[in-house]
Short mmCIF file of C-alpha atoms and ligand atoms in Angstrom, two decimals:
data_model
loop_
_atom_site.label_atom_id
_atom_site.label_comp_id
_atom_site.label_asym_id
_atom_site.label_seq_id
_atom_site.Cartn_x
_atom_site.Cartn_y
_atom_site.Cartn_z
CA MET D 141 4.40 -16.53 -16.03
CA LEU D 142 2.66 -19.60 -15.66
CA THR D 143 0.36 -19.72 -12.48
CA ILE D 144 1.10 -22.22 -9.82
CA ARG D 145 -1.79 -22.75 -7.35
CA LEU D 146 -1.59 -24.49 -4.04
CA ALA D 147 -5.01 -26.36 -3.22
CA PRO D 148 -6.02 -29.00 -0.95
CA ARG D 149 -5.65 -32.74 -2.23
CA ARG D 150 -9.07 -34.21 -3.43
CA ALA D 151 -10.20 -36.41 -6.14
CA VAL D 152 -9.08 -35.18 -9.54
CA SER D 153 -10.45 -35.18 -12.85
CA GLY D 154 -8.54 -34.00 -15.86
CA VAL D 155 -4.93 -34.53 -16.09
CA LEU D 156 -3.09 -35.73 -13.16
CA ALA D 157 0.78 -35.80 -12.52
CA LEU D 158 1.78 -38.40 -10.09
CA PRO D 159 5.24 -38.44 -8.53
CA VAL D 160 7.34 -41.76 -8.69
CA ALA D 161 10.21 -42.08 -6.20
CA GLY D 162 13.23 -44.02 -6.77
CA SER D 163 16.86 -43.00 -7.21
CA GLY D 164 17.88 -45.34 -10.33
CA SER D 165 16.62 -48.58 -9.31
CA THR D 166 13.33 -49.99 -10.58
CA ASP D 167 12.39 -51.86 -7.50
CA LEU D 168 12.53 -48.30 -5.47
CA ALA D 169 9.96 -46.96 -7.96
CA ARG D 170 6.43 -47.04 -6.85
CA PRO D 171 3.74 -44.47 -6.94
CA ARG D 172 3.76 -42.62 -3.62
CA ASP D 173 0.65 -43.02 -1.65
CA ASP D 174 -0.92 -40.19 -3.47
CA VAL D 175 -2.75 -43.12 -5.10
CA ALA D 176 -5.49 -42.30 -2.58
CA LEU D 177 -6.47 -39.67 -4.88
CA LEU D 178 -7.23 -41.84 -7.53
CA PRO D 179 -10.14 -44.40 -8.23
CA GLU D 180 -8.82 -47.82 -7.71
CA ASP D 181 -8.65 -48.72 -11.36
CA ALA D 182 -6.46 -45.81 -12.04
CA ALA D 183 -4.38 -46.52 -9.07
CA ALA D 184 -3.86 -50.15 -10.07
CA GLU D 185 -3.07 -49.15 -13.65
CA ALA D 186 -0.51 -46.43 -12.59
CA ALA D 187 1.10 -49.39 -10.52
CA ALA D 188 1.35 -51.72 -13.25
CA LEU D 189 2.93 -49.12 -15.65
CA VAL D 190 5.54 -48.45 -13.03
CA ASP D 191 6.39 -51.95 -12.74
CA ASP D 192 6.69 -52.12 -16.44
CA ALA D 193 8.54 -49.21 -17.14
CA ASP D 194 12.21 -48.82 -17.29
CA ASN D 195 13.60 -46.65 -14.26
CA PRO D 196 10.52 -44.64 -13.76
CA GLY D 197 11.64 -43.05 -10.72
CA ARG D 198 14.68 -41.33 -12.20
CA ALA D 199 14.29 -37.72 -11.59
CA GLY D 200 12.69 -36.07 -14.49
CA ALA D 201 11.46 -39.50 -16.16
CA THR D 202 7.99 -39.35 -17.43
CA GLN D 203 5.33 -41.85 -18.66
CA ILE D 204 1.97 -41.05 -19.84
CA LEU D 205 -0.96 -43.33 -19.19
CA PRO D 206 -3.90 -42.30 -21.35
CA ARG D 207 -7.47 -43.29 -19.87
CA PRO D 208 -9.95 -42.57 -22.62
CA LEU D 209 -13.41 -41.86 -21.43
CA ARG D 210 -12.30 -42.36 -17.64
CA ARG D 211 -11.47 -39.95 -14.96
CA PRO D 212 -8.70 -38.86 -14.63
CA GLU D 213 -8.65 -38.90 -18.39
CA ARG D 214 -4.92 -39.27 -18.33
CA LEU D 215 -2.29 -40.00 -15.88
CA LEU D 216 1.40 -38.55 -16.27
CA LEU D 217 4.07 -40.25 -13.99
CA VAL D 218 6.88 -38.29 -13.09
CA GLY D 219 10.31 -39.47 -11.38
CA VAL D 220 11.45 -37.51 -8.31
CA GLY D 221 14.57 -39.50 -7.85
CA ALA D 222 15.57 -39.16 -4.17
CA GLY D 223 12.53 -37.11 -3.48
CA ASP D 224 14.72 -34.14 -2.56
CA GLU D 225 14.53 -30.53 -4.02
CA ALA D 226 16.77 -31.48 -6.79
CA GLY D 227 14.58 -34.31 -7.66
CA TRP D 228 11.37 -32.36 -7.57
CA ARG D 229 13.09 -29.56 -9.74
CA ALA D 230 13.92 -32.04 -12.30
CA ALA D 231 10.35 -33.37 -12.15
CA GLY D 232 9.06 -29.80 -12.43
CA ALA D 233 11.24 -29.18 -15.55
CA ALA D 234 9.95 -32.32 -16.97
CA LEU D 235 6.44 -31.31 -16.58
CA ALA D 236 6.77 -27.93 -18.12
CA ARG D 237 8.18 -29.74 -21.20
CA GLN D 238 5.16 -31.92 -21.61
CA SER D 239 2.79 -30.42 -24.32
CA GLU D 240 1.00 -27.30 -22.75
CA SER D 241 -2.37 -29.18 -22.14
CA THR D 242 -0.87 -32.10 -20.30
CA ALA D 243 -0.42 -31.88 -16.58
CA ARG D 244 -2.96 -29.51 -14.92
CA THR D 245 -2.90 -31.15 -11.29
CA VAL D 246 0.39 -32.41 -9.58
CA ALA D 247 -0.43 -34.51 -6.45
CA LEU D 248 2.54 -33.96 -3.67
CA PRO D 249 3.01 -36.62 -1.06
CA PRO D 250 1.19 -35.93 2.30
CA ASP D 251 3.47 -34.06 4.91
CA CYS D 252 6.20 -33.27 2.33
CA ASP D 253 8.91 -30.79 3.05
CA PRO D 254 8.36 -27.13 1.96
CA SER D 255 11.53 -27.78 -0.26
CA VAL D 256 9.45 -29.98 -2.26
CA VAL D 257 7.30 -27.11 -3.50
CA ARG D 258 10.20 -24.91 -3.72
CA GLY D 259 11.96 -27.50 -6.17
CA LEU D 260 8.83 -28.25 -8.17
CA ALA D 261 7.92 -24.69 -8.75
CA GLU D 262 11.49 -23.52 -9.65
CA GLY D 263 11.60 -26.33 -12.10
CA LEU D 264 8.37 -25.59 -13.80
CA TRP D 265 9.04 -21.78 -14.01
CA LEU D 266 12.44 -22.03 -15.14
CA ALA D 267 11.95 -24.66 -17.82
CA SER D 268 8.98 -22.68 -19.28
CA TYR D 269 10.95 -19.78 -20.05
CA GLN D 270 11.56 -18.91 -23.60
CA PHE D 271 13.11 -15.90 -25.31
CA VAL D 272 12.00 -15.25 -28.69
CA ALA D 273 12.76 -12.23 -30.90
CA GLY D 274 11.43 -9.05 -29.32
CA GLY D 275 11.54 -10.48 -25.77
CA ARG D 276 10.36 -12.95 -23.30
CA ARG D 277 7.49 -15.23 -24.67
CA ARG D 278 4.56 -14.86 -22.19
CA ARG D 279 3.27 -18.16 -20.84
CA ARG D 280 -0.49 -18.50 -19.81
CA GLY D 281 -2.13 -21.46 -18.14
CA ALA D 282 -2.35 -22.65 -14.58
CA ILE D 283 -1.20 -25.68 -12.61
CA THR D 284 -2.55 -26.95 -9.42
CA VAL D 285 -0.34 -28.28 -6.73
CA ALA D 286 -2.50 -30.51 -4.58
CA VAL D 287 -1.10 -30.94 -1.21
CA ASP D 288 -2.71 -31.09 2.33
CA GLY D 289 -2.26 -28.08 4.74
CA HIS D 290 -1.25 -25.94 1.71
CA GLU D 291 -1.02 -22.86 3.77
CA ARG D 292 2.46 -24.37 5.02
CA TYR D 293 3.85 -23.96 1.47
CA ALA D 294 3.07 -20.58 0.64
CA ASP D 295 6.50 -19.26 1.64
CA ALA D 296 8.33 -21.83 -0.36
CA LEU D 297 6.39 -20.73 -3.20
CA THR D 298 7.03 -17.07 -2.78
CA GLN D 299 10.64 -17.84 -2.49
CA ALA D 300 10.63 -19.68 -5.50
CA LYS D 301 8.82 -16.97 -7.26
CA ALA D 302 11.26 -14.35 -6.50
CA THR D 303 14.18 -16.40 -7.33
CA VAL D 304 12.82 -17.37 -10.73
CA GLU D 305 11.89 -13.82 -11.49
CA ALA D 306 15.46 -12.63 -10.82
CA SER D 307 16.89 -15.64 -12.81
CA CYS D 308 14.81 -14.71 -15.75
CA LEU D 309 15.60 -11.26 -15.62
CA ALA D 310 19.33 -12.18 -15.81
CA ARG D 311 18.31 -14.46 -18.82
CA ASP D 312 16.54 -11.68 -20.60
CA LEU D 313 19.46 -9.35 -20.18
CA THR D 314 21.78 -11.75 -21.43
CA ASN D 315 19.82 -12.98 -24.53
CA THR D 316 19.11 -9.32 -25.54
CA PRO D 317 21.09 -8.71 -28.73
CA SER D 318 23.89 -6.34 -28.43
CA SER D 319 22.51 -3.79 -31.09
CA ARG D 320 20.26 -2.93 -28.18
CA LYS D 321 22.18 -3.86 -25.28
CA ASN D 322 24.87 -1.18 -25.03
CA PRO D 323 26.32 -0.05 -21.71
CA ALA D 324 23.78 2.96 -21.59
CA TRP D 325 20.91 0.58 -22.06
CA PHE D 326 22.13 -1.91 -19.46
CA ALA D 327 22.31 0.78 -17.12
CA GLN D 328 18.95 2.09 -17.75
CA GLN D 329 17.52 -1.30 -17.06
CA VAL D 330 19.07 -1.25 -13.77
CA GLN D 331 17.75 2.18 -12.79
CA GLN D 332 14.28 0.92 -14.00
CA ALA D 333 14.33 -1.91 -11.67
CA ALA D 334 15.36 0.53 -8.87
CA THR D 335 12.88 3.06 -9.49
CA SER D 336 10.02 0.64 -8.25
CA ARG D 337 11.89 -0.44 -5.35
CA PRO D 338 12.51 2.34 -2.61
CA GLU D 339 15.18 0.27 -0.82
CA LEU D 340 17.37 0.42 -3.89
CA SER D 341 19.36 3.36 -5.27
CA VAL D 342 21.45 3.50 -8.27
CA THR D 343 24.48 5.76 -9.22
CA VAL D 344 25.69 5.69 -12.86
CA ARG D 345 29.24 7.06 -13.82
CA GLY D 346 29.79 7.91 -17.64
CA PRO D 347 33.13 8.50 -19.60
CA ARG D 348 33.65 11.94 -17.97
CA GLU D 349 33.39 10.83 -14.27
CA LEU D 350 35.36 7.63 -15.34
CA ALA D 351 38.29 9.78 -16.60
CA ALA D 352 37.98 12.32 -13.74
CA GLU D 353 38.25 9.31 -11.22
CA GLY D 354 40.82 7.19 -12.61
CA PHE D 355 38.95 4.10 -14.23
CA GLY D 356 41.57 3.40 -16.50
CA GLY D 357 40.56 -0.01 -17.22
CA ILE D 358 36.95 0.48 -18.17
CA LEU D 359 37.82 3.47 -20.20
CA ALA D 360 40.50 1.44 -22.19
CA VAL D 361 38.38 -1.43 -22.94
CA GLY D 362 35.38 0.83 -23.77
CA GLY D 363 37.54 3.37 -25.79
CA GLY D 364 37.03 1.34 -29.25
CA SER D 365 33.03 1.61 -29.07
CA ALA D 366 30.49 3.76 -30.66
CA THR D 367 28.75 3.28 -27.45
CA PRO D 368 30.71 4.58 -24.37
CA PRO D 369 31.21 2.71 -20.92
CA ARG D 370 29.31 3.03 -17.78
CA PHE D 371 29.97 2.12 -14.15
CA VAL D 372 26.78 1.11 -12.48
CA GLU D 373 26.51 1.14 -8.69
CA LEU D 374 23.26 -0.47 -7.31
CA SER D 375 22.91 -0.20 -3.46
CA TYR D 376 20.32 -2.00 -1.26
CA ARG D 377 20.36 -0.84 2.25
CA PRO D 378 17.82 -2.69 4.53
CA ARG D 379 17.21 -1.58 8.02
CA GLY D 380 19.30 -2.90 10.74
CA ALA D 381 21.79 -4.75 8.40
CA ARG D 382 24.88 -6.08 10.05
CA THR D 383 26.96 -7.34 7.26
CA HIS D 384 27.91 -5.39 3.93
CA VAL D 385 28.54 -7.50 0.87
CA VAL D 386 29.76 -6.16 -2.51
CA LEU D 387 28.79 -8.01 -5.56
CA VAL D 388 30.96 -7.25 -8.74
CA GLY D 389 29.86 -8.40 -12.26
CA LYS D 390 31.63 -8.41 -15.63
CA GLY D 391 29.42 -6.25 -18.06
CA ILE D 392 30.93 -6.55 -21.43
CA THR D 393 27.91 -6.00 -23.70
CA PHE D 394 29.55 -7.49 -26.55
CA ASP D 395 33.34 -8.92 -26.83
CA THR D 396 34.96 -8.81 -30.47
CA GLY D 397 38.29 -9.33 -28.57
CA GLY D 398 39.29 -6.01 -29.68
CA ILE D 399 42.46 -5.62 -31.77
CA SER D 400 43.35 -8.87 -30.66
CA ILE D 401 40.14 -9.93 -32.60
CA LYS D 402 38.27 -13.23 -32.13
CA THR D 403 37.24 -15.74 -34.82
CA LEU D 404 33.65 -15.65 -35.91
CA ASP D 405 33.14 -18.83 -34.22
CA GLY D 406 34.68 -17.40 -30.76
CA MET D 407 32.75 -14.18 -31.25
CA LYS D 408 29.21 -15.30 -32.41
CA LEU D 409 27.75 -15.70 -28.94
CA MET D 410 29.59 -12.67 -27.25
CA ARG D 411 26.59 -10.93 -26.15
CA LYS D 412 26.53 -13.20 -23.42
CA ASP D 413 29.76 -11.40 -22.09
CA MET D 414 27.71 -9.45 -19.40
CA GLY D 415 26.26 -12.68 -17.78
CA GLY D 416 28.15 -11.84 -14.57
CA ALA D 417 26.68 -8.26 -14.42
CA ALA D 418 23.05 -9.76 -15.11
CA ALA D 419 23.45 -12.15 -12.32
CA VAL D 420 24.67 -9.58 -9.64
CA ALA D 421 22.19 -7.08 -10.65
CA ALA D 422 19.27 -9.54 -10.88
CA ALA D 423 20.39 -11.21 -7.50
CA THR D 424 20.45 -7.76 -5.90
CA ILE D 425 16.79 -7.17 -7.12
CA GLY D 426 15.90 -10.57 -5.84
CA ALA D 427 17.25 -9.87 -2.52
CA ALA D 428 15.47 -6.69 -2.24
CA ASP D 429 12.16 -8.49 -3.15
CA LEU D 430 12.79 -11.15 -0.59
CA GLY D 431 13.50 -8.48 2.17
CA PHE D 432 17.09 -9.82 2.95
CA ARG D 433 18.72 -8.21 5.81
CA THR D 434 22.10 -7.85 4.34
CA ARG D 435 23.49 -4.62 2.93
CA ILE D 436 24.44 -5.07 -0.68
CA THR D 437 26.40 -2.88 -3.00
CA THR D 438 26.71 -4.33 -6.64
CA LEU D 439 29.22 -2.87 -8.76
CA ILE D 440 28.93 -3.23 -12.72
CA PRO D 441 31.54 -2.07 -15.06
CA LEU D 442 30.14 -2.01 -18.25
CA ALA D 443 31.92 -1.68 -21.59
CA GLU D 444 31.53 -2.95 -25.38
CA ASN D 445 35.17 -4.47 -26.48
CA ALA D 446 34.96 -3.17 -29.83
CA VAL D 447 37.29 -2.56 -32.89
CA SER D 448 38.21 0.98 -34.06
CA GLY D 449 40.55 3.75 -34.17
CA GLY D 450 39.85 4.24 -30.59
CA SER D 451 40.43 0.78 -29.48
CA PHE D 452 43.27 0.00 -26.84
CA ARG D 453 46.19 -1.82 -28.17
CA PRO D 454 48.59 -4.84 -27.21
CA GLY D 455 51.53 -3.12 -25.50
CA ASP D 456 49.49 -0.36 -24.03
CA ILE D 457 49.90 0.34 -20.37
CA ILE D 458 46.90 1.37 -18.46
CA ARG D 459 46.29 2.73 -14.83
CA HIS D 460 43.45 1.28 -12.86
CA TYR D 461 41.27 2.96 -10.03
CA ASP D 462 43.73 1.84 -7.43
CA GLY D 463 46.79 3.17 -9.10
CA ALA D 464 48.29 -0.25 -10.33
CA THR D 465 49.33 -0.54 -13.87
CA SER D 466 48.73 -3.32 -16.46
CA GLU D 467 50.87 -4.07 -19.64
CA ILE D 468 48.19 -5.35 -22.24
CA THR D 469 49.30 -8.39 -23.76
CA ASN D 470 46.06 -9.40 -25.55
CA THR D 471 43.00 -6.98 -25.96
CA ASP D 472 40.94 -10.17 -25.78
CA ALA D 473 41.45 -10.43 -22.05
CA GLU D 474 39.40 -7.37 -21.28
CA GLY D 475 37.00 -8.63 -18.51
CA ARG D 476 39.97 -8.38 -15.75
CA LEU D 477 40.63 -5.00 -16.84
CA VAL D 478 37.27 -3.56 -16.13
CA LEU D 479 36.85 -5.77 -13.01
CA ALA D 480 40.10 -4.57 -11.76
CA ASP D 481 38.95 -1.03 -11.42
CA ALA D 482 35.59 -2.17 -9.74
CA LEU D 483 37.52 -4.34 -7.27
CA GLY D 484 39.90 -1.47 -6.46
CA TYR D 485 36.85 1.00 -6.05
CA ALA D 486 35.19 -1.73 -3.59
CA VAL D 487 38.12 -1.97 -1.58
CA ARG D 488 39.07 1.81 -1.30
CA ARG D 489 35.61 3.36 -1.09
CA LEU D 490 33.33 0.72 0.11
CA ARG D 491 35.34 -1.71 2.64
CA PRO D 492 32.74 -4.32 2.62
CA ASP D 493 32.82 -7.64 4.90
CA VAL D 494 32.65 -9.85 1.90
CA LEU D 495 33.84 -9.34 -1.83
CA VAL D 496 32.18 -11.66 -4.39
CA ASN D 497 32.79 -11.50 -8.23
CA LEU D 498 31.15 -13.16 -10.98
CA ALA D 499 32.37 -12.89 -14.56
CA THR D 500 32.20 -14.89 -17.95
CA LEU D 501 36.03 -14.34 -17.71
CA THR D 502 37.63 -17.15 -19.77
CA GLY D 503 36.97 -20.03 -22.36
CA ALA D 504 39.33 -22.10 -20.07
CA ASN D 505 36.64 -22.23 -17.65
CA ALA D 506 34.84 -24.79 -20.09
CA VAL D 507 38.17 -26.45 -21.00
CA ALA D 508 38.71 -27.29 -17.23
CA LEU D 509 35.21 -28.09 -16.20
CA GLY D 510 32.91 -28.43 -19.06
CA LYS D 511 29.75 -26.68 -20.14
CA ARG D 512 27.72 -26.76 -16.62
CA THR D 513 30.28 -25.92 -13.99
CA ALA D 514 31.72 -22.66 -12.95
CA ALA D 515 35.33 -22.32 -11.48
CA MET D 516 35.44 -21.13 -7.97
CA TYR D 517 38.41 -19.23 -6.54
CA SER D 518 38.88 -18.08 -2.78
CA ASP D 519 41.45 -18.30 -0.18
CA ASN D 520 38.80 -18.42 2.17
CA ASP D 521 37.84 -21.87 3.19
CA THR D 522 34.60 -20.89 5.13
CA LEU D 523 33.43 -18.65 2.26
CA ALA D 524 34.10 -21.06 -0.20
CA GLY D 525 32.33 -23.84 1.68
CA ALA D 526 29.31 -21.50 2.12
CA PHE D 527 29.24 -20.97 -1.59
CA ALA D 528 29.70 -24.49 -2.57
CA ASP D 529 26.49 -25.40 -0.15
CA ALA D 530 24.43 -22.57 -1.64
CA ALA D 531 25.34 -23.68 -5.16
CA ALA D 532 24.41 -27.28 -4.39
CA ALA D 533 21.17 -26.44 -2.81
CA ALA D 534 20.17 -24.03 -5.70
CA GLY D 535 21.07 -26.59 -8.44
CA GLU D 536 23.94 -24.78 -9.91
CA ARG D 537 27.43 -26.34 -9.98
CA VAL D 538 30.77 -25.07 -8.79
CA TRP D 539 34.17 -26.64 -8.59
CA ARG D 540 36.78 -24.94 -6.40
CA MET D 541 40.17 -24.34 -8.14
CA PRO D 542 43.56 -23.75 -6.64
CA LEU D 543 45.43 -20.21 -6.36
CA PRO D 544 48.85 -21.64 -6.56
CA GLU D 545 51.53 -19.20 -5.22
CA ASP D 546 54.33 -19.95 -7.68
CA TYR D 547 51.94 -19.02 -10.79
CA VAL D 548 51.72 -15.42 -9.51
CA ALA D 549 55.26 -14.77 -11.00
CA TYR D 550 53.71 -15.30 -14.47
CA LEU D 551 52.11 -12.01 -13.88
CA ALA D 552 55.43 -9.94 -13.60
CA SER D 553 55.77 -7.46 -16.32
CA ASP D 554 58.87 -5.30 -16.62
CA LEU D 555 57.09 -2.29 -17.85
CA ALA D 556 54.10 -2.40 -15.60
CA ASP D 557 52.88 -3.92 -12.32
CA LEU D 558 51.21 -6.55 -13.99
CA TYR D 559 50.99 -8.51 -17.54
CA SER D 560 47.19 -8.59 -18.19
CA ALA D 561 47.24 -11.91 -19.99
CA PRO D 562 50.21 -14.20 -19.34
CA THR D 563 50.59 -17.18 -21.58
CA GLN D 564 51.82 -20.14 -19.55
CA GLY D 565 48.59 -21.87 -19.55
CA ALA D 566 45.93 -22.43 -16.60
CA GLY D 567 43.87 -19.49 -18.36
CA SER D 568 41.06 -19.53 -15.62
CA VAL D 569 43.58 -19.91 -12.76
CA VAL D 570 45.78 -17.02 -14.08
CA ALA D 571 42.98 -14.83 -14.52
CA ALA D 572 41.72 -15.37 -10.99
CA LEU D 573 45.29 -14.67 -9.82
CA TYR D 574 45.16 -11.47 -11.81
CA LEU D 575 42.02 -10.19 -10.04
CA ARG D 576 43.33 -11.20 -6.52
CA GLU D 577 46.00 -8.44 -7.07
CA PHE D 578 43.43 -5.93 -6.75
CA THR D 579 41.54 -7.18 -3.53
CA GLY D 580 44.00 -5.42 -1.28
CA ASP D 581 43.24 -6.22 2.44
CA LEU D 582 40.11 -7.97 1.61
CA ARG D 583 42.05 -10.65 -0.25
CA ASP D 584 40.84 -13.18 2.57
CA ARG D 585 37.33 -12.17 2.14
CA TRP D 586 37.26 -12.43 -1.49
CA LEU D 587 35.59 -14.90 -3.83
CA HIS D 588 35.57 -15.00 -7.58
CA LEU D 589 33.53 -17.41 -9.97
CA ASP D 590 34.55 -17.92 -13.53
CA MET D 591 30.97 -18.70 -14.96
CA SER D 592 31.65 -18.47 -18.73
CA ALA D 593 30.73 -21.93 -19.19
CA PRO D 594 27.43 -22.42 -17.40
CA SER D 595 26.08 -18.93 -18.45
CA TRP D 596 24.94 -20.43 -21.51
CA SER D 597 23.17 -23.61 -22.49
CA ASP D 598 23.11 -24.54 -26.41
CA ARG D 599 19.76 -26.71 -25.82
CA PRO D 600 17.03 -26.88 -23.44
CA VAL D 601 18.07 -29.28 -20.68
CA ASP D 602 16.70 -29.84 -17.00
CA GLU D 603 15.54 -26.38 -15.80
CA LEU D 604 17.55 -24.49 -18.42
CA ALA D 605 16.12 -22.85 -21.54
CA LYS D 606 18.24 -22.72 -24.54
CA GLY D 607 20.48 -19.59 -24.53
CA ALA D 608 21.18 -17.68 -21.47
CA THR D 609 20.76 -19.72 -18.01
CA GLY D 610 20.91 -16.62 -15.58
CA TRP D 611 23.70 -18.78 -13.87
CA GLY D 612 24.57 -17.40 -10.48
CA VAL D 613 21.23 -15.74 -9.41
CA ARG D 614 20.14 -18.70 -7.71
CA THR D 615 23.28 -19.35 -5.98
CA LEU D 616 23.69 -15.95 -4.96
CA LEU D 617 20.19 -15.67 -3.50
CA ARG D 618 20.87 -18.82 -1.46
CA TRP D 619 24.03 -17.63 -0.14
CA LEU D 620 22.82 -14.05 0.81
CA ALA D 621 19.76 -15.90 2.70
CA THR D 622 22.50 -17.42 5.02
CA VAL D 623 24.35 -14.00 5.59
CA ASP D 624 23.32 -12.21 8.78
N1 BES F 978 34.63 -13.33 -22.65
C1 BES F 978 35.81 -14.10 -22.94
C2 BES F 978 35.72 -15.42 -22.26
C3 BES F 978 34.58 -16.35 -22.77
C4 BES F 978 34.81 -17.26 -23.65
C5 BES F 978 33.23 -16.35 -22.00
C6 BES F 978 33.93 -18.26 -24.18
C7 BES F 978 32.35 -17.39 -22.68
C8 BES F 978 32.74 -18.03 -23.54
C9 BES F 978 36.97 -13.33 -22.45
O1 BES F 978 36.99 -12.08 -22.54
C10 BES F 978 38.05 -13.83 -23.20
O2 BES F 978 38.15 -13.48 -24.37
N2 BES F 978 39.00 -14.58 -22.57
C11 BES F 978 40.33 -14.90 -23.26
C12 BES F 978 41.44 -14.60 -22.43
C13 BES F 978 42.72 -14.72 -23.02
C14 BES F 978 43.08 -13.74 -24.32
C15 BES F 978 43.80 -14.90 -22.07
C16 BES F 978 40.09 -16.39 -23.64
O3 BES F 978 39.44 -17.11 -22.74
O4 BES F 978 40.43 -17.12 -24.64
MN1 MN F 979 37.73 -11.35 -24.27
ZN1 ZN F 980 35.15 -11.12 -22.52
#
């Protein structure tokens, strides 16, 4: 990971990045008073460049001012928009994308809020992530953040670091090819992370335990694969916790669609179908690293939805952990089947205060909301509001969707309690309504995020690298920080 060092502001040689404020209009864009760090000629040149540039204060906009044979030898003007955390996050991401030798010192305004450091650091670190064959590319190099009273910002930097480390762990897991990433491998990764952290413990159930205890959804979905399913229970139990949160994440290590097989186009990126599992696992590890006070139990049903003589079929009827049955209408609607078991287990065995689910559940998420916004579902306005706030602060987008009562009728099967995949449309909404059937008396303490779309980025943009985004980790950590 790139090193970020906090240091007092002083005259700089080398390359200095100078923030430019302004939320869109050119007249707002002026170099901040950091120009005091500069010799007068450099300050004047910077001011002239800003006057000349088109919208230089837009968050993430950059201009380079070369100053051959003088010091600093180069000025890099970077827009911070409104100067809030999001603006600085965009600025950090833009700086990370400058050629590696570019900005060596970033000047912060005097007396700035610690959120400025958090935004800048998260942007720098998240945008410098790269996954190549064989794993994460190591980034060397250091950036100095010049700010007066830098001790005040150490905490913000620590939070940024833990958040980014968790996000990048989720990205690594999601980017890993499915030839390596089978259910047993994923379970092992979680176990490994837990061994180095005494407050974390893990239990893993394999096919035998799953059969004995009635996890019919996980077994049906995993039945077609040469690599059998697992159910991971990761537990974080800090002293004095008052609230117990259960996180559930969809962990399909590859989704062919099963017998209702996908097209090549629909299948080629389906190694990402465990993005929800990656996010909840990584966020739990992050919560432990940050010493949060909330008790967290994280449930991860893991299966590969494969095609073979052992695959489940359309028309099959399966029995879930809580005893309810589903009539399979499409084997490609597999996520909800494994989640139904996990939700039933949470309700029956764990009885938490809050139940939160993350899943790459439907292609319909992207149809409704595009590539960067998750669909959020909850009957609880307070909980939904808290998540919307957390997502906004974290820089991840959610949009609350309805749970219309009259659509519940679409789920009625005459052979089982529920159809797994009704065909009346509103795919993301109906999937959410299906999941809600398994929340029992926790129905009003449940929140579901369909994050199929934002879990992946097809190009580097803002703080996102190409590929897995780690979506959800930042929102979960922000939200968990507010739970007492
Ligand atoms: N894993 C997919 C959803 C998905 C699609 C995630 C695209 C990320 C990108 C899920 O298992 C699925 O196949 N859903 C079906 C449901 C349908 C059969 C009711 C879908 O969305 O088409
Ligand atoms: Mn599917
Ligand atoms: Zn799937």
